[in-house]
Amino acid sequence: MSDARMLDVEIAEDRHEDTIALNMGPQHPSTHGVLRLILELDGEEVCKCEPIIGYLHRGKEKVGEHHTLHQNIPYTDRMDYLAPLANNVAYAIACEKLVGIEAPPRAQAIRVICAELGRISSHLLGLGAYAMDLGAMTVFLWTFREREAIYSMMERISGARFTTSYTRIGGCARDFPEDLFPKLEKFVREFPHRVDEYEGLLTRNKIWVKRTQGVGVITVEQALQYGLTGPNLRACGVEYDLRKLHPYSGYDLYDFEVPVGTTGDCYDRYMVRVEEMRQSTRIIEQVLDSMPSGPYLNRAGDDELKSVQPEKKKVLTNMESLIHQFMVFTDSVDLPHGEVYFGHENPKGELGFFLRSEGGSKAQRMRIRGPSFASLQVLQEVVPGHMISDIMAILGSIDFVMGECDR
Amino acid sequence: MSKTFPTTGSHSDLAAAQALHAAFPDATKAPAEFAGDLTLEVTDIGRETEVLQHARDALGYSLLIDRFGDDMGEDAQPRWVVRTVLYDLTNHKRLHFRVFSSALDPVFHTAMGVFRGANWYEREVYDMYGFAFEGHPDLRRILLHEDFPDFPLRKEYPMEGRGEHAAPARALGGNVDGTDGRVAVPESVRSGSDTERESLSPDEAWKRSAEMKAAKGKPSGDAPQEPTS
């Protein structure tokens, strides 16, 4: 024992002198997309970690300045492609804030279902991939079973599994299908048991606990300095959930808890996400019980609502409505002068949209504040000092998606 | 306008914004409000970090939400903006800051001393707009590749290109700013504005792009390769 300690000290003395550089990624399986980490290694220990991003940059902010507000909706699908519905909702609310309208109650309730389904599916993938990177293959297969069910439902709601483009400014693209209610109810009833199953595999699993507890600790100070949001910030013990703090889409009508961690390590981030899935199920349950009737889209009737599309029936029979429909989708509406910011509690954190308009049909600036961008920046402080094998745990627990980081 | 805007998701703290304005009366303007979002304009570019520091330490705006650039338009004066969004976790309020610059080559001050996370945000602003941040230790491109010749979120940068950006600026005859290694926007890009492109018919556009390609290919094709040694 003492020999080993002596040896340790000797190594410690000349550490950092003989380090090697290692490129992890951009095609490493645990980087979920194309993230590259330049690591400086002293043996198996990481001395320095520099994340390189940008491989998935598609210039969405530039595109956003050249499209009308409606034309941008499909682009939001491709940001956090693990929860496209949540992105759609975030963008639509930001646009509505700029245009100065609000979605009708039914549309808001549908959006809550969408956002929460998106949250569950995103956490399921995050959890499955996280566990698989640490060697627990079964979790991945089990979470994908439920994800498949969610994606079938998304397809029924929006017509597409991933590229949903479901929201419109002033509501949703189509009504929530009636035949989906029993299916969704069944899913919501069964899903908590599925979460128990995942927990049965992991929560007290010795290997899992050893590999995640005390690993990748992010302090509150670091989290605030780097602007972490969502589950990553809540795992540090900061209760920052926009659904609770600044309720939108009628989140104040539903009863749910905001799980927070204590230490901010990989295990806490796992626990926070697991609990969030349960809370999301609770929210969907309540929405289903209280689904308001009425229109799913603000229809253009009076002059005030010229910014939204007219009723389809009128478009087919009424000349003015046809012109109006055409104008809304080609030239859009005359936007008010102003700048708005809307932060949406996305599965990965705060997805913010900043829109600045100077009139006309297009925003002069569309800023997308992606949570993964902030989450990845903190790696350069968190990873050093860990073993190489811990990086998989840290990356998995941070649960980022490059499509939204690089935009 | 008498219309009321929904204030979805915005809870601004007028008292804090006014306190900031009172603390820096000659470096800030009175806070402006739209749809519930409060924006404090910092007029003294050199004291922006001081204002942010005060907001963090004295008023509790401890969470850095965002920091990004903006271009008010080619004819606007001042033209360049850096915006910052901070969040107060105790009172649950959000506050927006903006600081303008009308310089041709704007130099802002890094906020890394207040929020270490400003690092990547400022690198992104540099990447997209080419603003310099004084005091930033590692200001280089982050989302685009190192040889990218332009700053694409500037308004003069066209939305669509037809291959003219495939080569670095040097090959296009753009001038390289020798002082700090940053690349100025080449004239060929400046002239190719969107409106001009949109007015071309597809045939004309195709012809023009062929001409541009030919013009680009010529000098490099005719010029003999210099021996390397």
XYZ file of C-alpha atoms in Angstrom:
636
model
C 0.000 0.000 0.000
C 2.685 2.425 1.026
C 4.710 1.432 -2.027
C 1.826 2.320 -4.238
C 1.489 5.677 -2.537
C 5.180 6.363 -3.012
C 4.760 5.564 -6.672
C 1.789 7.873 -6.862
C 3.771 10.763 -5.484
C 6.567 10.155 -7.937
C 4.160 10.251 -10.843
C 2.522 13.352 -9.477
C 5.794 15.194 -9.413
C 6.502 14.990 -13.091
C 2.928 15.059 -14.277
C 1.998 17.339 -17.170
C 5.516 17.068 -18.470
C 4.950 14.086 -20.653
C 1.356 14.448 -21.737
C -0.138 13.227 -24.969
C -2.867 14.867 -27.014
C -5.842 12.756 -28.005
C -8.617 13.607 -30.389
C -11.903 12.214 -29.196
C -14.410 12.512 -31.972
C -15.840 14.069 -34.069
C -17.114 10.570 -34.776
C -16.931 8.994 -31.346
C -20.104 7.069 -30.454
C -20.515 8.795 -27.113
C -20.415 12.256 -28.654
C -23.965 11.886 -30.028
C -23.470 13.764 -33.210
C -20.302 15.460 -34.203
C -18.500 16.851 -31.210
C -14.754 16.742 -30.984
C -12.840 16.884 -27.744
C -9.148 17.616 -27.787
C -7.825 15.942 -24.692
C -4.461 16.319 -23.086
C -3.725 13.140 -21.220
C -1.356 12.254 -18.461
C -1.657 8.503 -18.606
C -5.355 7.928 -18.278
C -6.049 11.194 -16.545
C -7.291 14.175 -18.469
C -5.328 17.381 -17.852
C -7.067 19.553 -20.391
C -10.199 19.242 -22.452
C -11.125 21.517 -25.290
C -14.480 20.916 -26.959
C -14.576 21.779 -30.665
C -18.037 22.462 -31.996
C -19.495 23.749 -35.222
C -19.559 20.632 -37.360
C -23.340 20.866 -37.612
C -23.583 24.598 -38.192
C -26.282 25.350 -40.767
C -26.673 29.085 -40.352
C -30.179 28.970 -38.924
C -29.889 32.488 -37.540
C -29.006 33.847 -40.980
C -31.838 31.885 -42.545
C -34.152 33.245 -39.883
C -33.540 36.791 -41.072
C -34.507 35.922 -44.630
C -37.667 33.942 -44.034
C -41.056 35.026 -42.849
C -41.950 33.890 -39.363
C -44.030 30.988 -40.674
C -41.346 29.788 -43.035
C -38.967 29.289 -40.134
C -41.082 26.719 -38.338
C -39.635 23.677 -40.169
C -36.130 24.875 -39.321
C -36.906 24.632 -35.638
C -37.558 20.883 -35.998
C -33.943 20.385 -36.841
C -32.428 22.096 -33.844
C -32.987 19.779 -30.925
C -33.967 16.878 -33.129
C -34.734 14.724 -30.110
C -37.657 16.924 -29.125
C -38.830 18.684 -32.297
C -42.294 19.338 -30.911
C -40.872 21.281 -27.994
C -38.847 23.455 -30.373
C -41.945 24.157 -32.464
C -43.799 25.280 -29.370
C -40.939 27.523 -28.229
C -40.686 29.246 -31.589
C -44.429 29.697 -31.987
C -44.783 31.349 -28.585
C -41.887 33.700 -29.327
C -43.508 34.711 -32.619
C -46.865 35.194 -30.958
C -45.230 37.443 -28.428
C -43.838 39.574 -31.236
C -47.031 39.608 -33.280
C -49.053 40.330 -30.164
C -51.516 37.455 -30.049
C -52.067 34.459 -27.850
C -53.012 30.950 -28.818
C -56.524 29.795 -27.831
C -56.789 27.611 -24.689
C -57.132 24.364 -26.593
C -54.019 25.076 -28.621
C -52.144 25.873 -25.435
C -53.221 22.587 -23.880
C -52.171 20.685 -27.019
C -48.838 22.459 -26.904
C -48.304 21.394 -23.309
C -48.890 17.777 -24.344
C -46.469 18.248 -27.231
C -43.765 19.798 -25.098
C -44.072 17.144 -22.415
C -44.070 14.281 -24.918
C -40.983 15.873 -26.397
C -39.425 16.054 -22.947
C -40.116 12.400 -22.239
C -38.773 11.236 -25.588
C -35.662 13.389 -25.238
C -34.956 12.136 -21.717
C -35.572 8.559 -22.856
C -32.937 8.860 -25.527
C -30.616 10.721 -23.188
C -30.989 8.074 -20.528
C -30.694 5.161 -22.943
C -27.591 6.475 -24.627
C -26.087 7.517 -21.292
C -26.532 4.011 -19.899
C -25.329 2.365 -23.095
C -22.130 4.411 -23.078
C -21.492 3.079 -19.601
C -22.135 -0.481 -20.722
C -25.776 -1.018 -19.792
C -27.226 -2.052 -23.127
C -30.638 -3.147 -21.856
C -31.708 0.326 -20.764
C -31.224 1.612 -24.280
C -33.432 -1.105 -25.746
C -36.114 -0.537 -23.150
C -36.207 3.233 -23.485
C -36.434 2.923 -27.249
C -39.505 0.758 -26.834
C -41.326 3.679 -25.202
C -39.806 6.180 -27.575
C -41.261 4.228 -30.444
C -44.705 4.562 -28.864
C -44.198 8.307 -28.471
C -43.057 8.704 -32.054
C -46.092 6.818 -33.320
C -48.206 9.290 -31.399
C -46.245 12.231 -32.763
C -46.894 10.887 -36.232
C -50.596 10.754 -35.485
C -50.538 14.306 -34.129
C -48.437 16.019 -36.741
C -48.066 13.652 -39.667
C -44.354 13.128 -39.171
C -42.245 11.311 -36.658
C -39.340 13.724 -36.395
C -39.875 16.702 -38.651
C -43.119 17.628 -37.035
C -43.492 21.387 -37.844
C -46.682 21.179 -35.867
C -47.239 24.640 -34.468
C -48.451 27.706 -36.318
C -48.404 31.276 -35.171
C -51.605 31.480 -33.192
C -52.094 27.785 -32.561
C -51.374 24.419 -34.088
C -51.386 23.092 -37.629
C -54.302 20.759 -36.994
C -56.525 19.656 -34.187
C -55.471 17.014 -31.704
C -56.830 13.734 -33.096
C -59.685 12.396 -30.986
C -58.680 8.775 -31.442
C -55.345 9.532 -29.824
C -56.842 10.287 -26.417
C -57.330 6.632 -25.379
C -53.866 5.742 -26.661
C -52.244 8.610 -24.831
C -54.180 7.808 -21.674
C -52.968 4.230 -21.843
C -49.413 5.416 -22.372
C -49.600 7.816 -19.457
C -51.035 5.090 -17.232
C -48.317 2.601 -18.072
C -45.321 4.860 -18.414
C -44.554 5.359 -14.690
C -44.129 1.586 -14.397
C -41.683 1.692 -17.257
C -39.723 4.390 -15.456
C -39.666 2.082 -12.418
C -38.184 -0.574 -14.661
C -35.379 1.700 -15.800
C -34.750 2.676 -12.231
C -34.683 -0.996 -11.280
C -31.858 -1.460 -13.740
C -29.819 1.541 -12.738
C -30.615 3.454 -9.564
C -29.116 0.922 -7.135
C -26.916 -0.811 -9.624
C -23.454 -0.922 -8.052
C -21.590 -0.344 -11.294
C -23.864 2.520 -12.263
C -23.530 4.198 -8.884
C -19.737 3.787 -8.865
C -19.423 5.243 -12.306
C -21.698 8.225 -11.809
C -21.668 9.286 -8.161
C -19.125 11.984 -7.451
C -18.156 12.056 -11.121
C -18.453 15.193 -13.196
C -19.466 17.454 -10.337
C -20.620 20.869 -11.550
C -20.758 23.421 -8.766
C -23.517 26.014 -8.578
C -20.933 28.709 -9.191
C -19.742 27.031 -12.378
C -23.291 26.405 -13.550
C -24.241 30.057 -13.153
C -21.040 31.370 -14.682
C -21.512 29.202 -17.747
C -25.243 29.695 -17.992
C -26.352 26.103 -17.578
C -30.106 25.687 -17.572
C -32.630 22.895 -17.419
C -31.904 19.559 -15.736
C -28.173 20.272 -15.630
C -28.700 23.370 -13.504
C -31.412 21.769 -11.403
C -29.098 18.857 -10.615
C -26.838 21.409 -8.892
C -29.721 22.320 -6.608
C -30.931 25.487 -8.310
C -34.659 25.476 -8.824
C -34.790 27.116 -12.226
C -37.709 25.835 -14.237
C -39.385 28.317 -16.563
C -42.618 26.339 -16.496
C -42.918 27.123 -12.790
C -41.255 30.530 -12.604
C -42.785 32.167 -15.672
C -45.706 29.962 -16.641
C -46.691 30.021 -20.285
C -49.224 27.928 -22.216
C -51.207 27.496 -19.016
C -48.546 25.587 -17.078
C -49.823 27.315 -13.955
C -53.029 25.261 -14.246
C -51.229 21.986 -13.721
C -49.821 20.560 -10.575
C -46.269 19.265 -10.823
C -43.023 19.245 -8.920
C -39.620 20.470 -10.008
C -37.033 17.855 -9.042
C -33.651 19.233 -7.995
C -30.403 17.522 -7.118
C -27.911 18.329 -4.404
C -24.373 17.690 -5.597
C -24.524 18.299 -9.334
C -22.754 15.050 -10.239
C -23.636 12.618 -13.009
C -25.855 10.596 -10.712
C -27.920 13.643 -9.727
C -28.420 14.591 -13.337
C -29.649 11.067 -13.998
C -32.050 11.194 -11.058
C -33.398 14.613 -12.025
C -34.200 13.402 -15.543
C -35.866 10.225 -14.318
C -38.061 12.210 -11.957
C -38.833 14.767 -14.650
C -40.236 12.019 -16.850
C -42.642 11.089 -14.046
C -43.663 14.723 -13.608
C -44.205 15.128 -17.347
C -46.521 12.136 -17.256
C -48.432 13.804 -14.433
C -48.783 16.979 -16.484
C -50.052 15.122 -19.560
C -52.550 13.277 -17.370
C -53.947 16.570 -16.091
C -54.089 18.094 -19.563
C -56.020 15.093 -20.835
C -58.497 15.447 -17.983
C -59.062 19.124 -18.594
C -58.623 19.460 -22.358
C -60.612 22.555 -23.292
C -62.788 22.523 -26.368
C -62.773 25.292 -28.921
C -60.532 26.281 -31.796
C -57.004 24.928 -32.072
C -55.847 27.958 -34.059
C -56.523 31.658 -33.769
C -58.458 32.336 -36.922
C -58.328 35.593 -38.774
C -61.627 37.277 -38.310
C -61.299 40.891 -37.378
C -58.481 43.198 -38.356
C -56.549 42.494 -35.205
C -55.887 38.959 -36.248
C -54.607 39.624 -39.735
C -51.397 38.007 -38.652
C -52.822 34.492 -38.556
C -54.236 32.294 -41.250
C -57.961 32.372 -42.047
C -60.306 29.439 -41.740
C -59.781 26.853 -44.457
C -63.457 26.744 -45.338
C -63.488 30.472 -45.930
C -60.323 30.263 -48.003
C -62.104 27.956 -50.413
C -65.226 30.070 -50.695
C -64.271 33.664 -50.000
C -62.018 35.762 -52.191
C -60.650 37.979 -49.402
C -59.804 35.000 -47.254
C -57.973 33.362 -50.128
C -55.895 36.494 -50.634
C -55.309 36.708 -46.927
C -54.189 33.068 -46.726
C -51.840 33.644 -49.638
C -50.407 36.778 -48.053
C -49.913 35.136 -44.668
C -47.844 32.329 -46.115
C -45.891 34.168 -48.799
C -45.381 37.677 -47.564
C -46.575 37.141 -44.027
C -47.810 40.032 -41.983
C -46.656 43.485 -41.120
C -44.849 42.907 -37.865
C -44.739 45.542 -35.159
C -41.450 47.251 -34.384
C -39.877 45.744 -31.339
C -37.706 43.086 -29.848
C -38.927 40.143 -27.830
C -37.279 37.287 -26.024
C -39.016 34.120 -25.041
C -37.359 31.369 -23.043
C -38.951 27.941 -23.251
C -38.224 25.124 -20.836
C -36.991 22.615 -23.361
C -35.899 19.105 -22.345
C -32.266 20.180 -22.422
C -32.689 23.577 -20.794
C -33.774 27.047 -21.748
C -34.365 27.370 -25.464
C -34.580 31.089 -26.039
C -35.720 32.913 -29.143
C -34.897 36.569 -29.571
C -36.741 38.283 -32.396
C -36.155 41.860 -33.476
C -38.409 43.343 -36.078
C -38.502 46.663 -37.857
C -41.828 46.096 -39.493
C -42.199 44.171 -42.712
C -42.703 40.445 -42.820
C -39.351 39.215 -41.618
C -37.503 39.451 -38.368
C -34.336 41.506 -38.648
C -32.628 39.257 -36.152
C -33.493 35.805 -34.971
C -31.263 34.657 -32.175
C -31.486 31.079 -30.982
C -30.203 30.499 -27.496
C -29.559 26.779 -27.351
C -29.035 25.130 -23.967
C -26.490 22.617 -25.289
C -24.106 25.413 -26.245
C -23.795 26.396 -22.604
C -23.712 22.798 -21.384
C -20.773 21.951 -23.608
C -18.756 24.991 -22.665
C -18.601 23.867 -19.061
C -16.788 20.671 -20.117
C -13.459 22.485 -20.211
C -13.742 23.048 -16.480
C -15.469 19.841 -15.473
C -13.585 17.171 -17.396
C -9.947 17.855 -16.313
C -8.973 15.658 -13.404
C -11.154 12.781 -14.515
C -10.202 9.503 -16.148
C -10.879 9.012 -19.838
C -13.648 6.534 -19.083
C -15.439 9.148 -16.972
C -15.858 11.352 -20.018
C -18.531 9.018 -21.342
C -20.426 9.372 -18.079
C -20.091 13.161 -18.131
C -21.104 13.517 -21.769
C -24.039 11.170 -21.296
C -25.223 12.942 -18.167
C -24.970 16.421 -19.676
C -27.302 15.247 -22.455
C -26.543 17.650 -25.239
C -27.546 17.617 -28.873
C -25.281 19.092 -31.485
C -28.041 20.188 -33.838
C -29.035 22.805 -31.316
C -25.553 23.664 -30.100
C -24.297 24.442 -33.601
C -27.612 25.680 -35.011
C -49.885 51.958 -30.738
C -52.649 51.176 -28.306
C -52.382 47.451 -28.829
C -51.370 45.397 -25.824
C -48.820 42.660 -26.268
C -48.859 39.419 -24.340
C -46.000 39.300 -21.887
C -45.588 35.536 -22.087
C -42.636 34.340 -20.092
C -41.224 37.745 -19.314
C -40.987 38.993 -15.782
C -38.924 42.079 -15.774
C -37.726 44.002 -12.793
C -38.234 47.677 -13.406
C -36.843 48.571 -9.977
C -33.568 46.757 -10.630
C -33.224 48.289 -14.082
C -33.834 51.737 -12.645
C -31.373 51.068 -9.851
C -28.776 50.166 -12.464
C -29.578 53.300 -14.395
C -29.259 55.326 -11.196
C -25.910 53.713 -10.401
C -24.575 54.482 -13.879
C -26.481 57.611 -14.938
C -23.999 58.691 -17.596
C -23.222 55.208 -18.882
C -26.780 53.938 -19.349
C -30.093 55.100 -20.740
C -33.424 54.728 -19.007
C -34.728 51.159 -19.439
C -37.002 50.487 -22.422
C -39.847 48.010 -22.356
C -41.515 45.950 -25.070
C -43.922 43.063 -24.495
C -42.751 42.799 -20.920
C -39.048 42.566 -21.740
C -36.927 45.268 -20.178
C -33.814 46.378 -22.007
C -31.163 48.578 -20.487
C -29.029 50.339 -23.011
C -25.416 50.886 -22.034
C -24.163 53.977 -23.807
C -20.553 53.816 -22.659
C -18.988 50.845 -24.385
C -16.038 50.855 -22.020
C -18.179 50.558 -18.906
C -20.420 47.726 -20.085
C -18.598 45.107 -18.042
C -18.802 47.383 -15.012
C -22.587 47.554 -15.417
C -22.819 43.781 -15.791
C -20.603 43.302 -12.759
C -22.807 45.618 -10.725
C -25.921 43.779 -11.917
C -24.393 40.499 -10.820
C -22.915 41.517 -7.493
C -25.325 44.135 -6.194
C -28.600 43.124 -7.814
C -28.243 39.341 -7.971
C -28.353 38.849 -11.731
C -26.119 35.832 -11.390
C -27.109 33.594 -14.310
C -25.726 34.351 -17.754
C -28.449 33.380 -20.188
C -27.083 34.727 -23.438
C -24.723 37.165 -25.100
C -25.035 37.729 -28.815
C -24.455 40.226 -31.572
C -26.826 42.117 -33.777
C -26.601 44.214 -36.924
C -29.122 47.052 -37.080
C -28.799 47.372 -40.852
C -26.238 48.671 -43.297
C -27.429 52.271 -43.065
C -28.160 52.301 -39.357
C -26.156 54.528 -37.060
C -24.974 53.083 -34.739
C -24.960 49.793 -36.519
C -23.477 47.125 -34.269
C -24.979 45.772 -31.079
C -23.933 43.271 -28.454
C -26.815 42.065 -26.335
C -26.664 40.291 -23.029
C -29.426 38.513 -21.150
C -29.051 37.980 -17.419
C -31.321 36.266 -14.944
C -31.896 36.948 -11.277
C -32.426 33.644 -9.478
C -33.676 35.079 -6.199
C -36.362 37.425 -7.530
C -36.834 35.454 -10.754
C -36.462 38.364 -13.109
C -34.790 38.696 -16.451
C -32.961 41.740 -17.742
C -31.642 42.501 -21.204
C -28.655 44.702 -21.907
C -27.498 46.146 -25.153
C -24.475 48.159 -26.094
C -24.031 49.858 -29.465
C -20.992 50.668 -31.539
C -20.855 52.706 -34.714
C -17.200 52.044 -35.443
C -16.222 50.475 -38.737
C -14.322 47.816 -36.844
C -16.139 47.667 -33.529
C -14.263 46.775 -30.377
C -16.314 45.704 -27.389
C -15.061 44.630 -23.995
C -15.091 41.046 -22.919
C -17.457 40.052 -20.126
C -15.326 37.046 -19.225
C -14.236 38.752 -16.035
C -17.847 38.746 -14.888
C -19.058 35.505 -16.445
C -16.501 32.933 -17.602
C -19.186 31.524 -19.881
C -19.043 34.686 -21.987
C -16.040 33.058 -23.661
C -17.900 31.004 -26.245
C -20.686 33.534 -26.681
C -18.174 36.216 -27.567
C -16.329 33.860 -29.859
C -19.616 33.258 -31.628
C -20.233 36.999 -31.962
C -16.747 37.374 -33.427
C -17.380 34.426 -35.729
C -20.640 35.822 -37.055
C -20.027 39.601 -36.977
C -16.295 40.090 -36.630
C -16.456 42.260 -33.517
C -13.330 42.301 -31.421
C -13.571 41.844 -27.663
C -10.843 43.584 -25.771
C -9.393 41.343 -23.114
C -10.685 38.114 -24.580
C -7.853 35.579 -24.337
C -8.867 33.285 -27.158
C -10.892 35.147 -29.762
C -11.150 32.840 -32.771
C -13.874 31.243 -34.847
C -16.069 28.713 -33.121
C -18.886 27.502 -35.385
C -17.352 28.159 -38.798
C -14.045 26.760 -39.965
C -10.887 28.820 -39.505
C -10.506 29.723 -43.183
C -14.011 31.043 -43.593
C -13.541 34.399 -45.302
C -16.483 36.433 -44.036
C -18.706 37.261 -41.128
C -21.981 35.816 -42.310
C -24.488 37.474 -39.991
C -23.531 40.925 -41.257
C -26.367 42.226 -43.357
C -24.259 42.660 -46.505
C -23.447 38.977 -46.564
C -25.789 37.348 -49.074
C -28.207 34.670 -48.031
C -27.359 32.502 -51.016
C -23.993 32.096 -52.627
C -23.131 30.443 -55.878
C -19.773 29.010 -55.034
C -17.969 32.294 -54.533
C -17.331 31.440 -50.898
C -15.755 28.084 -51.558
C -12.263 29.569 -51.582
C -10.665 31.694 -48.861
C -10.741 35.468 -49.296
C -7.177 35.544 -50.571
C -8.185 33.650 -53.698
C -11.082 36.028 -54.258
C -8.912 39.109 -54.140
C -10.230 40.119 -50.753
C -7.824 41.973 -48.542
C -6.405 40.368 -45.496
C -6.176 42.648 -42.550
C -2.573 42.164 -41.553
C -2.892 43.723 -38.112
C -4.730 41.002 -36.265
C -5.152 38.302 -38.857
C -8.852 38.952 -39.308
C -10.254 38.834 -42.791
C -12.137 41.813 -44.152
C -15.291 41.310 -46.192
C -14.218 41.108 -49.826
C -15.734 43.481 -52.357
C -17.100 40.625 -54.433
C -19.300 39.631 -51.539
C -20.387 43.141 -50.691
C -21.661 43.798 -54.197
C -23.595 40.567 -54.409
C -26.454 41.708 -52.253
C -29.627 39.733 -51.985
C -31.860 42.228 -53.722
C -29.631 42.234 -56.747
C -29.741 38.475 -56.936
C -33.458 38.318 -56.560
C -33.921 40.659 -59.487
C -32.015 38.354 -61.824
C -33.979 35.845 -63.817
C -32.815 32.230 -63.409
C -31.164 32.369 -66.852
C -29.278 35.540 -66.048
C -28.283 34.225 -62.676
C -26.935 31.047 -64.233
C -24.975 33.031 -66.805
C -23.591 35.327 -64.173
C -22.516 32.491 -61.985
C -20.767 30.859 -64.955
C -18.974 34.139 -65.642
C -17.942 34.462 -62.047
C -16.598 30.934 -62.059
C -14.677 31.569 -65.271
C -13.275 34.820 -63.929
C -12.214 33.097 -60.773
C -10.601 30.184 -62.568
C -8.579 32.343 -64.978
C -5.903 34.083 -62.924
C -5.024 31.001 -60.926
C -5.001 28.865 -64.080
C -2.801 31.250 -66.063
C -0.395 32.101 -63.315
C 2.479 29.641 -63.280
C 2.941 27.788 -60.029
C 5.850 29.171 -58.107
C 8.422 26.603 -57.158
C 8.268 25.915 -53.472
C 11.938 25.989 -52.603
